[in-house]
PDB file of C-alpha atoms in Angstrom:
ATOM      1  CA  UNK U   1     -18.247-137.590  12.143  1.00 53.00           C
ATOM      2  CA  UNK U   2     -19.863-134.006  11.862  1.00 53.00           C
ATOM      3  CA  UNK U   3     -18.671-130.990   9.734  1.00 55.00           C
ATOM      4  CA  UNK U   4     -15.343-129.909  11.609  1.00 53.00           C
ATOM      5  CA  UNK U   5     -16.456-126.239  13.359  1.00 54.00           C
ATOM      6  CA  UNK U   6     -15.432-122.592  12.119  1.00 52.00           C
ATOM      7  CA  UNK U   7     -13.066-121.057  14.114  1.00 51.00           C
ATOM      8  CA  UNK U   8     -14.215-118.088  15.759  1.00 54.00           C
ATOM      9  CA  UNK U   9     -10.532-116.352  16.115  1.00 56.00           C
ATOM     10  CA  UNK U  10     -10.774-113.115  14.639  1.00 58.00           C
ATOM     11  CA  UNK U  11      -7.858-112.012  12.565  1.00 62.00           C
ATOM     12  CA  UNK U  12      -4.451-111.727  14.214  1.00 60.00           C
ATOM     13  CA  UNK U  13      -3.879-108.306  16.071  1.00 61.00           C
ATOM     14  CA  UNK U  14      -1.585-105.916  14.188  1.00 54.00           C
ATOM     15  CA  UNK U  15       1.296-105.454  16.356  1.00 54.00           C
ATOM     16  CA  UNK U  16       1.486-101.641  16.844  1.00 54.00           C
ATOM     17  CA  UNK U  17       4.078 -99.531  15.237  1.00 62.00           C
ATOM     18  CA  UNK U  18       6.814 -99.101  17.561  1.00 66.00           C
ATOM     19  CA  UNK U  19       7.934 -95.164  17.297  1.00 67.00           C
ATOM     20  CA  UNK U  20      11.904 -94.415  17.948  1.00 75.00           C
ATOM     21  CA  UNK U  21      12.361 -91.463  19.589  1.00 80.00           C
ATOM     22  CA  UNK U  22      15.558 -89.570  19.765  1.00 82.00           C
ATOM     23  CA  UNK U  23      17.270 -89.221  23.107  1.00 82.00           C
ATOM     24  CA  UNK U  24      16.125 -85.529  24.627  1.00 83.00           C
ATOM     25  CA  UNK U  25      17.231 -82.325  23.241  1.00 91.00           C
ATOM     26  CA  UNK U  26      19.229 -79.753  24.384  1.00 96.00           C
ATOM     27  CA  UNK U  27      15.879 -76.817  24.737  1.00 97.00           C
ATOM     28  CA  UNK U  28      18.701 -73.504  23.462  1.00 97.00           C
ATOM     29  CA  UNK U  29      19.944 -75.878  21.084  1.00 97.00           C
ATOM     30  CA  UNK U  30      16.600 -76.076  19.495  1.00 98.00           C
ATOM     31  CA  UNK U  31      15.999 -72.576  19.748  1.00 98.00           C
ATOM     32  CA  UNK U  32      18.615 -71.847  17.918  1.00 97.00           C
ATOM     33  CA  UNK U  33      18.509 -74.178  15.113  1.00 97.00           C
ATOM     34  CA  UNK U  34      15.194 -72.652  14.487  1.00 98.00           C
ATOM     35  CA  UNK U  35      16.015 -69.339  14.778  1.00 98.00           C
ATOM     36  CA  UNK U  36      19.556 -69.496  12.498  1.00 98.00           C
ATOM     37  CA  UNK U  37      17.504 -71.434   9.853  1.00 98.00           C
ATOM     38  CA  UNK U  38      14.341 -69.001   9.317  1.00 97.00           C
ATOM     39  CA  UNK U  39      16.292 -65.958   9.879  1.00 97.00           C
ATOM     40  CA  UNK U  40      18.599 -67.106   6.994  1.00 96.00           C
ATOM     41  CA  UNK U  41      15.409 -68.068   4.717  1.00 96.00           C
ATOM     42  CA  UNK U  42      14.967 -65.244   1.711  1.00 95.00           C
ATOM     43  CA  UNK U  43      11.515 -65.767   1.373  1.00 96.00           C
ATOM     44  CA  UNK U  44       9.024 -68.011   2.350  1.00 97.00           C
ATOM     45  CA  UNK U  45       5.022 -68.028   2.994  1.00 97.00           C
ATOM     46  CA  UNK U  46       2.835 -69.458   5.989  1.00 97.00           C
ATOM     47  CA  UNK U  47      -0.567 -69.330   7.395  1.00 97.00           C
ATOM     48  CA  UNK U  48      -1.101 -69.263  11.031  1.00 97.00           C
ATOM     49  CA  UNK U  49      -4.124 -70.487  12.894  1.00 97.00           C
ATOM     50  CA  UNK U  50      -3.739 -68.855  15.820  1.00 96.00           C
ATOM     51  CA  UNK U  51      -6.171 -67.231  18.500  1.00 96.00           C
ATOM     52  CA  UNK U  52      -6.098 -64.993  21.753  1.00 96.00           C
ATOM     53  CA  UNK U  53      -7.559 -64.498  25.108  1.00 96.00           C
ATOM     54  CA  UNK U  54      -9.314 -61.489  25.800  1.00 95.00           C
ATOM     55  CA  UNK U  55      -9.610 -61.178  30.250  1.00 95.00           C
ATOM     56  CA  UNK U  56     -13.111 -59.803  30.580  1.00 95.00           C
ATOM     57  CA  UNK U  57     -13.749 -57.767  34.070  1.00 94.00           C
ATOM     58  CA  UNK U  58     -15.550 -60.567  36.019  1.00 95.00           C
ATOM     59  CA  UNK U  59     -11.715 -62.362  34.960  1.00 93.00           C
ATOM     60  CA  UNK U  60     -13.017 -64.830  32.830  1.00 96.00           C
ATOM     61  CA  UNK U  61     -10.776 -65.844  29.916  1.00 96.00           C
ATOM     62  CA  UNK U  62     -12.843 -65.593  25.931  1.00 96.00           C
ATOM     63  CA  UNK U  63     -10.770 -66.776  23.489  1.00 96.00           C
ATOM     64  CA  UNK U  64     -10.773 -64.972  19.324  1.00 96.00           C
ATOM     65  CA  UNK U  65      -9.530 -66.582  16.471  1.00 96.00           C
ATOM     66  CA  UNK U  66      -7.725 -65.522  13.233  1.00 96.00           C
ATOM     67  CA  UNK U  67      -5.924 -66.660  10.285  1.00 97.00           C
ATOM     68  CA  UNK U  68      -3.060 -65.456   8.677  1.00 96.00           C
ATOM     69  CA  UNK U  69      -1.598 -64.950   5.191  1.00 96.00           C
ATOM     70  CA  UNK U  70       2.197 -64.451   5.607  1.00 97.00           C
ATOM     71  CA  UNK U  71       4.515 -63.526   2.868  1.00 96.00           C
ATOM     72  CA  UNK U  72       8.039 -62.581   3.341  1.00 96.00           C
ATOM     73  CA  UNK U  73      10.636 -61.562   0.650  1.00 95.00           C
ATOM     74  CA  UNK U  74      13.836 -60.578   1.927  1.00 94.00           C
ATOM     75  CA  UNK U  75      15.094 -57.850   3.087  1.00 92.00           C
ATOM     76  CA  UNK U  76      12.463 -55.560   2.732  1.00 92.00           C
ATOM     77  CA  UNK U  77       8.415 -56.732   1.731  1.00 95.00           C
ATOM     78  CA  UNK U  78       6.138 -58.646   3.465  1.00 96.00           C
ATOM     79  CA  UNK U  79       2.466 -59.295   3.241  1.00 96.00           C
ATOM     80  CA  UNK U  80      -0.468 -60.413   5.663  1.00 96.00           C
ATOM     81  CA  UNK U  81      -3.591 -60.726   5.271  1.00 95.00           C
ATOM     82  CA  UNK U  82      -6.494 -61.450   7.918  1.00 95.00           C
ATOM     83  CA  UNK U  83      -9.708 -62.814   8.491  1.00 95.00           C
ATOM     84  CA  UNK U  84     -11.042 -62.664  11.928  1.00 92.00           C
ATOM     85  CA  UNK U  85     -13.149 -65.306  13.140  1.00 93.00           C
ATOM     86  CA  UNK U  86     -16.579 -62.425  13.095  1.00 90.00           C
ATOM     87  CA  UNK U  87     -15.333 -62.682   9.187  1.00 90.00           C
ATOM     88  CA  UNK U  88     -13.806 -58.920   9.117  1.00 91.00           C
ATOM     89  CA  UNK U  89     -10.609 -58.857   7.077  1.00 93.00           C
ATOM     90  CA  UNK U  90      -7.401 -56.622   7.324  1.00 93.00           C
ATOM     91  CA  UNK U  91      -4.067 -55.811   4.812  1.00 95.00           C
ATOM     92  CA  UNK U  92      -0.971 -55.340   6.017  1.00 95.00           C
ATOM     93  CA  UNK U  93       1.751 -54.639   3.006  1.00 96.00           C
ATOM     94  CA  UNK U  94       5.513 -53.183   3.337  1.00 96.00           C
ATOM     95  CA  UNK U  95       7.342 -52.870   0.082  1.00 94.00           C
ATOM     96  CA  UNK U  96      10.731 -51.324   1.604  1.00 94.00           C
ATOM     97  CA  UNK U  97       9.052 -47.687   1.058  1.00 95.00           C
ATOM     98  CA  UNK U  98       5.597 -47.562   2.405  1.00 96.00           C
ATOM     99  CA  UNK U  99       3.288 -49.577   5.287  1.00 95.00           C
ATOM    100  CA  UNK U 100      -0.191 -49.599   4.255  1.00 95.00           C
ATOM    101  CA  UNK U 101      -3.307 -50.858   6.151  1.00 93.00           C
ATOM    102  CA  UNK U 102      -6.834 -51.606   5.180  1.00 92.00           C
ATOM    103  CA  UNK U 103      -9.334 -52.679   7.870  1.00 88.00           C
ATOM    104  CA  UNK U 104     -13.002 -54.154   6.270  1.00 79.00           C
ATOM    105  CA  UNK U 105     -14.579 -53.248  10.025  1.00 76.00           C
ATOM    106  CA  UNK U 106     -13.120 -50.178  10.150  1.00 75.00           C
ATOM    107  CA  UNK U 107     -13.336 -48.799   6.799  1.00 81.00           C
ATOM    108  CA  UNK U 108      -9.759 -47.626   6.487  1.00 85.00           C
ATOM    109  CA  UNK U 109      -6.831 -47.168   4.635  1.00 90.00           C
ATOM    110  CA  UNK U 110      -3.702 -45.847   5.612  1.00 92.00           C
ATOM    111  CA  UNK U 111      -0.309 -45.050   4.566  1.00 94.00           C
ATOM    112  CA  UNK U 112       2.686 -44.147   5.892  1.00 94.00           C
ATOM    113  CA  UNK U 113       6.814 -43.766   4.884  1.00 94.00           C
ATOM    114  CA  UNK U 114       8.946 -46.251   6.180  1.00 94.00           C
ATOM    115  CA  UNK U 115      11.835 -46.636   3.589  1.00 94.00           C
ATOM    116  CA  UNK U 116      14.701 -49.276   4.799  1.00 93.00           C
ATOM    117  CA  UNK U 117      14.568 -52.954   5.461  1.00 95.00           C
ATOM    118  CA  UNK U 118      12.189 -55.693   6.508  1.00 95.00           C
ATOM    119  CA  UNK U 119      13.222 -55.594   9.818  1.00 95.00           C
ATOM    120  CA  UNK U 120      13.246 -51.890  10.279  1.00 94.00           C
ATOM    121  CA  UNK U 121       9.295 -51.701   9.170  1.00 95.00           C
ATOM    122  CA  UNK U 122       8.426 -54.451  11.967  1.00 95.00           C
ATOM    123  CA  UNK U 123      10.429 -52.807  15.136  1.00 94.00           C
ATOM    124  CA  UNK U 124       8.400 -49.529  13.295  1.00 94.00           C
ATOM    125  CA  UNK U 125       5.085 -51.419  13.656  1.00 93.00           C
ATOM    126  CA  UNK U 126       5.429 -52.620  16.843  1.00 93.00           C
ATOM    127  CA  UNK U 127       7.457 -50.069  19.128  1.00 92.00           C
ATOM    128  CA  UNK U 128       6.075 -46.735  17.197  1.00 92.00           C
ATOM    129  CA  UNK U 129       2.738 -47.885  15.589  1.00 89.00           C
ATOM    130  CA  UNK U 130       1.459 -50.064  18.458  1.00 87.00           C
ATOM    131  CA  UNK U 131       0.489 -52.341  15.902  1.00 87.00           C
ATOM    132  CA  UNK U 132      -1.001 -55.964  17.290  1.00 85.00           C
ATOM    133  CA  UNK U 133       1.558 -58.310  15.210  1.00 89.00           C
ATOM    134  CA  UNK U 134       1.730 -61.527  16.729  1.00 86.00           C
ATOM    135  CA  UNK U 135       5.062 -63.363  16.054  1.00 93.00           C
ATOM    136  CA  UNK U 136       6.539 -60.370  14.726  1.00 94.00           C
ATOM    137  CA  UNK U 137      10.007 -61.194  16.059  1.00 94.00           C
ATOM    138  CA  UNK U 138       9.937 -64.994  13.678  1.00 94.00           C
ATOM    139  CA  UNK U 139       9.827 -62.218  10.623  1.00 96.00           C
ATOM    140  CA  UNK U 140      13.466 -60.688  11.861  1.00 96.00           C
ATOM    141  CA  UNK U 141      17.232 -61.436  10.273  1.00 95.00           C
ATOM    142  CA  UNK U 142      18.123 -60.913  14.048  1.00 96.00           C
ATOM    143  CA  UNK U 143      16.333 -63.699  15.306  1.00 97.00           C
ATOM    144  CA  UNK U 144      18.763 -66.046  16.653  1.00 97.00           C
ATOM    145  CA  UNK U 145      19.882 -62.992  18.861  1.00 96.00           C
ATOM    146  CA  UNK U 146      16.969 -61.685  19.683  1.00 96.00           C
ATOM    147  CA  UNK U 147      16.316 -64.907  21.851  1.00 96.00           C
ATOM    148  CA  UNK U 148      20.021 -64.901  22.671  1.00 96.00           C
ATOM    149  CA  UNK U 149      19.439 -61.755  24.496  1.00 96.00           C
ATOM    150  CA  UNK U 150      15.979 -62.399  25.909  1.00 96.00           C
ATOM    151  CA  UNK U 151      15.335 -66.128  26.772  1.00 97.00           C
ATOM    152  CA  UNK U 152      16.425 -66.359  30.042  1.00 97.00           C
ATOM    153  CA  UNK U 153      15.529 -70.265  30.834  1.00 97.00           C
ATOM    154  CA  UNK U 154      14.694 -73.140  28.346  1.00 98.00           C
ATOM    155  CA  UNK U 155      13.541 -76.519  29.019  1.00 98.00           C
ATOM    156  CA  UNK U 156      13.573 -79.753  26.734  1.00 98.00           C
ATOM    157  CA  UNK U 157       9.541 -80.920  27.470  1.00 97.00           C
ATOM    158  CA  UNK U 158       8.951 -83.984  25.145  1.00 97.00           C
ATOM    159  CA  UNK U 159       9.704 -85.338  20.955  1.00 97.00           C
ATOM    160  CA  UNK U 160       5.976 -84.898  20.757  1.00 97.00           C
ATOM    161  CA  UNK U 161       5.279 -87.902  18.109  1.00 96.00           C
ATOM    162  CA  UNK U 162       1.118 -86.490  17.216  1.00 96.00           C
ATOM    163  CA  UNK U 163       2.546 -83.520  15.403  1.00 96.00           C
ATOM    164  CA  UNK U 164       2.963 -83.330  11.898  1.00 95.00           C
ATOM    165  CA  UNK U 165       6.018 -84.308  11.202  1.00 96.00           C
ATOM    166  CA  UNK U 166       7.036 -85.548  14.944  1.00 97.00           C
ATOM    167  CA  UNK U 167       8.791 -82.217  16.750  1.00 97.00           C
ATOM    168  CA  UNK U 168      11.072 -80.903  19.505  1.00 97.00           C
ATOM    169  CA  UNK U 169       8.351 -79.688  21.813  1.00 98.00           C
ATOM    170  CA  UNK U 170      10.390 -76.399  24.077  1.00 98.00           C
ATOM    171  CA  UNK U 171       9.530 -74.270  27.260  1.00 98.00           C
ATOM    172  CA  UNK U 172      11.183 -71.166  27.522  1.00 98.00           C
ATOM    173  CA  UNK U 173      10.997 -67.926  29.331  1.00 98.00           C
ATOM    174  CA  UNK U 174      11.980 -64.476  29.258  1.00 97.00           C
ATOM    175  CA  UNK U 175      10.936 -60.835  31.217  1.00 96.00           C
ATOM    176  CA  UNK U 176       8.187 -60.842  29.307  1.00 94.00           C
ATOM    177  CA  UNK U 177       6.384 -63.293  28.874  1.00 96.00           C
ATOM    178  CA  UNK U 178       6.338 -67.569  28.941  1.00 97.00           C
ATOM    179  CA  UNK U 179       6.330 -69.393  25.449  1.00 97.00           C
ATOM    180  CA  UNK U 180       6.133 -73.217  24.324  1.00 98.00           C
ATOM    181  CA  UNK U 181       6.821 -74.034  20.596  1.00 98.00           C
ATOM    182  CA  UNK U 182       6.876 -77.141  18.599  1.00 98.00           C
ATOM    183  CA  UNK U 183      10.215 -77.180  16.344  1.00 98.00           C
ATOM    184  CA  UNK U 184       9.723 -79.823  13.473  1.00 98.00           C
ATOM    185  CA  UNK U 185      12.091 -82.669  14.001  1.00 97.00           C
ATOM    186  CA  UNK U 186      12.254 -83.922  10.516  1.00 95.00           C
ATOM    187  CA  UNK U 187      13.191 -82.121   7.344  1.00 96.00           C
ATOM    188  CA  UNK U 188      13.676 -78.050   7.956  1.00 98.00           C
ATOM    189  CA  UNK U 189      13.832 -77.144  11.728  1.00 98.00           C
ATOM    190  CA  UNK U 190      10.503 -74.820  11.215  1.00 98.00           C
ATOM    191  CA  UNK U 191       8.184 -73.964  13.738  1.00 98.00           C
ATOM    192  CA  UNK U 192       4.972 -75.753  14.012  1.00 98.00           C
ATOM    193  CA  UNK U 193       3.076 -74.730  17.166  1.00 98.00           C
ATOM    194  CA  UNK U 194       3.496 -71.514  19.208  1.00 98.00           C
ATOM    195  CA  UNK U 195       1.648 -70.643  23.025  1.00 98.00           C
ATOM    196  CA  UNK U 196       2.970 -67.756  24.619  1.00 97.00           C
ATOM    197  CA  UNK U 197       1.638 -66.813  28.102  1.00 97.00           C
ATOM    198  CA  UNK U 198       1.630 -62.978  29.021  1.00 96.00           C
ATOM    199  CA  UNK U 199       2.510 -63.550  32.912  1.00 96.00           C
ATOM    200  CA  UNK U 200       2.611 -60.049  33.840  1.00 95.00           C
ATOM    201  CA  UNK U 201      -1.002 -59.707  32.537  1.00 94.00           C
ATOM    202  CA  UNK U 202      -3.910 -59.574  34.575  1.00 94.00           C
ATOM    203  CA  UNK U 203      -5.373 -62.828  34.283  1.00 94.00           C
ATOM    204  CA  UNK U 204      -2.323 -64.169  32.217  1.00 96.00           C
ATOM    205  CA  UNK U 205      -3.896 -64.461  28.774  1.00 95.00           C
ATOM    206  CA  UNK U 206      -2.571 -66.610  25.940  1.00 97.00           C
ATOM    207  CA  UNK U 207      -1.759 -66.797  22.623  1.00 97.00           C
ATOM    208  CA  UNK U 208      -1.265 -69.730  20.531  1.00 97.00           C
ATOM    209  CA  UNK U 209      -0.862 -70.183  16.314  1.00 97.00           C
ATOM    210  CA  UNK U 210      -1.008 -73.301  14.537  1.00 98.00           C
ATOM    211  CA  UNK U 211       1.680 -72.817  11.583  1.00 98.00           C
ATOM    212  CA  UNK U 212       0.274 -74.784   8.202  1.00 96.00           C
ATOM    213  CA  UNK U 213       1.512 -74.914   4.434  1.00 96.00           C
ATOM    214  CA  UNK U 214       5.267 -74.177   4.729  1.00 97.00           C
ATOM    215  CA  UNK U 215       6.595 -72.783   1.291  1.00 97.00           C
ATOM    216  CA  UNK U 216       9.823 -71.501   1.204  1.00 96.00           C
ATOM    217  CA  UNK U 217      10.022 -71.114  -2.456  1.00 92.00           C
ATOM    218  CA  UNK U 218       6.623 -69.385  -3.347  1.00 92.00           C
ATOM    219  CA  UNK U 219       5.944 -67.616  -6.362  1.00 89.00           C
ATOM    220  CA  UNK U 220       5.813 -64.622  -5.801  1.00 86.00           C
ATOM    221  CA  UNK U 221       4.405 -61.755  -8.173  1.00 84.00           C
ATOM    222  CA  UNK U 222       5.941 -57.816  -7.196  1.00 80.00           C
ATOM    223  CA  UNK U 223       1.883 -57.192  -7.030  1.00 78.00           C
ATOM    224  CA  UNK U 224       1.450 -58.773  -4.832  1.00 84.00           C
ATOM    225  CA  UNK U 225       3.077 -55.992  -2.058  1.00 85.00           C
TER     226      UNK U 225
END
């Protein structure tokens, strides 16, 4: 009798790992978990990967990226810096006195009195200033009513189990504009993925940020604004 053959069986298959997901969400529920817990967070520092459509005239969509350096310290500084994906670089600091702006590209640097809070210097920015700050309502104490007042439909999409950690993935609307964002569903209710769709727009352009390195207890130096 010959040698008894090798078996060719490979190894046994891994069975795959079986993810629970949590019966769906209530969408303003989510909001507002969100919104009450970074609202309510003293300080805190993030970087944002985000990027933006620019229409061209013949309507076709080119999309610029950025990244961000965000650094809050409540109620009244904040820091970001910028790179732009052509590698120019901007400053934005607020110190609960002064704003102050440096541009690399455009060679400037400017000042201007602002004294009061955090969220005083952003509605400042934005409303007065006309100052591009995506996201600028996340840096507000108000937030949970500022989407009270202006989210006028919200929809539970999916517990999207590819992000990092598995989130609460969230359509919502309001006059303005259409956004989506990815609340983390483990750990701190923080957001992880923004896209916000200008509808009114010609050509409906988009913006989207990619939210990395969550600190909410950085060190932070009074240099530093």
């Amino acid at each position: 009798q010959g040698p008894t053959p090798a078996s060719t069986a490979g190894p046994a298959p891994v069975a795959a790992e079986t993810v629970v997901k949590p019966p769906p969400q209530d969408a303003q529920a989510v909001l507002k978990n969100m919104a009450d817990f970074v609202s309510r967070t003293k300080s805190f520092s993030v970087t944002l990967s985000d990027g933006y459509d620019v229409v061209q005239a013949s309507g076709q969509k080119i999309g610029f990226g950025e990244i961000r350096q965000i650094t809050v310290e409540r109620p009244q500084n904040l820091r970001v810096d910028l790179t732009q994906s052509d590698g120019d670089r901007a400053q934005l600091i607020y110190d609960g006195r002064e704003i102050s702006f440096s541009s690399s590209s455009d060679k400037i640097y400017a000042i201007t009195p602002k004294p009061g809070s955090l969220d005083d210097a952003v509605k400042y920015l934005v409303k007065d200033l006309k100052v591009r700050l995506p996201l600028a309502m996340l840096l507000l104490s108000t937030l949970p009513l500022e989407l009270e007042q202006r989210v006028t439909a919200a929809d539970y999409v999916e517990f999207d189990t590819i992000t990092t950690p598995p989130s609460h993935h969230v359509a919502a609307r309001t006059d303005a504009v259409d956004f989506q964002v990815w609340v983390a569903a483990e750990g701190n209710p923080l957001p992880l993925r923004v896209i916000i769709t200008y509808k009114h727009e010609e050509g409906q352009p988009q913006f989207w940020a990619e939210f990395k390195n969550w600190n909410l207890a950085p060190s932070i130096s009074p240099a530093l604004f």
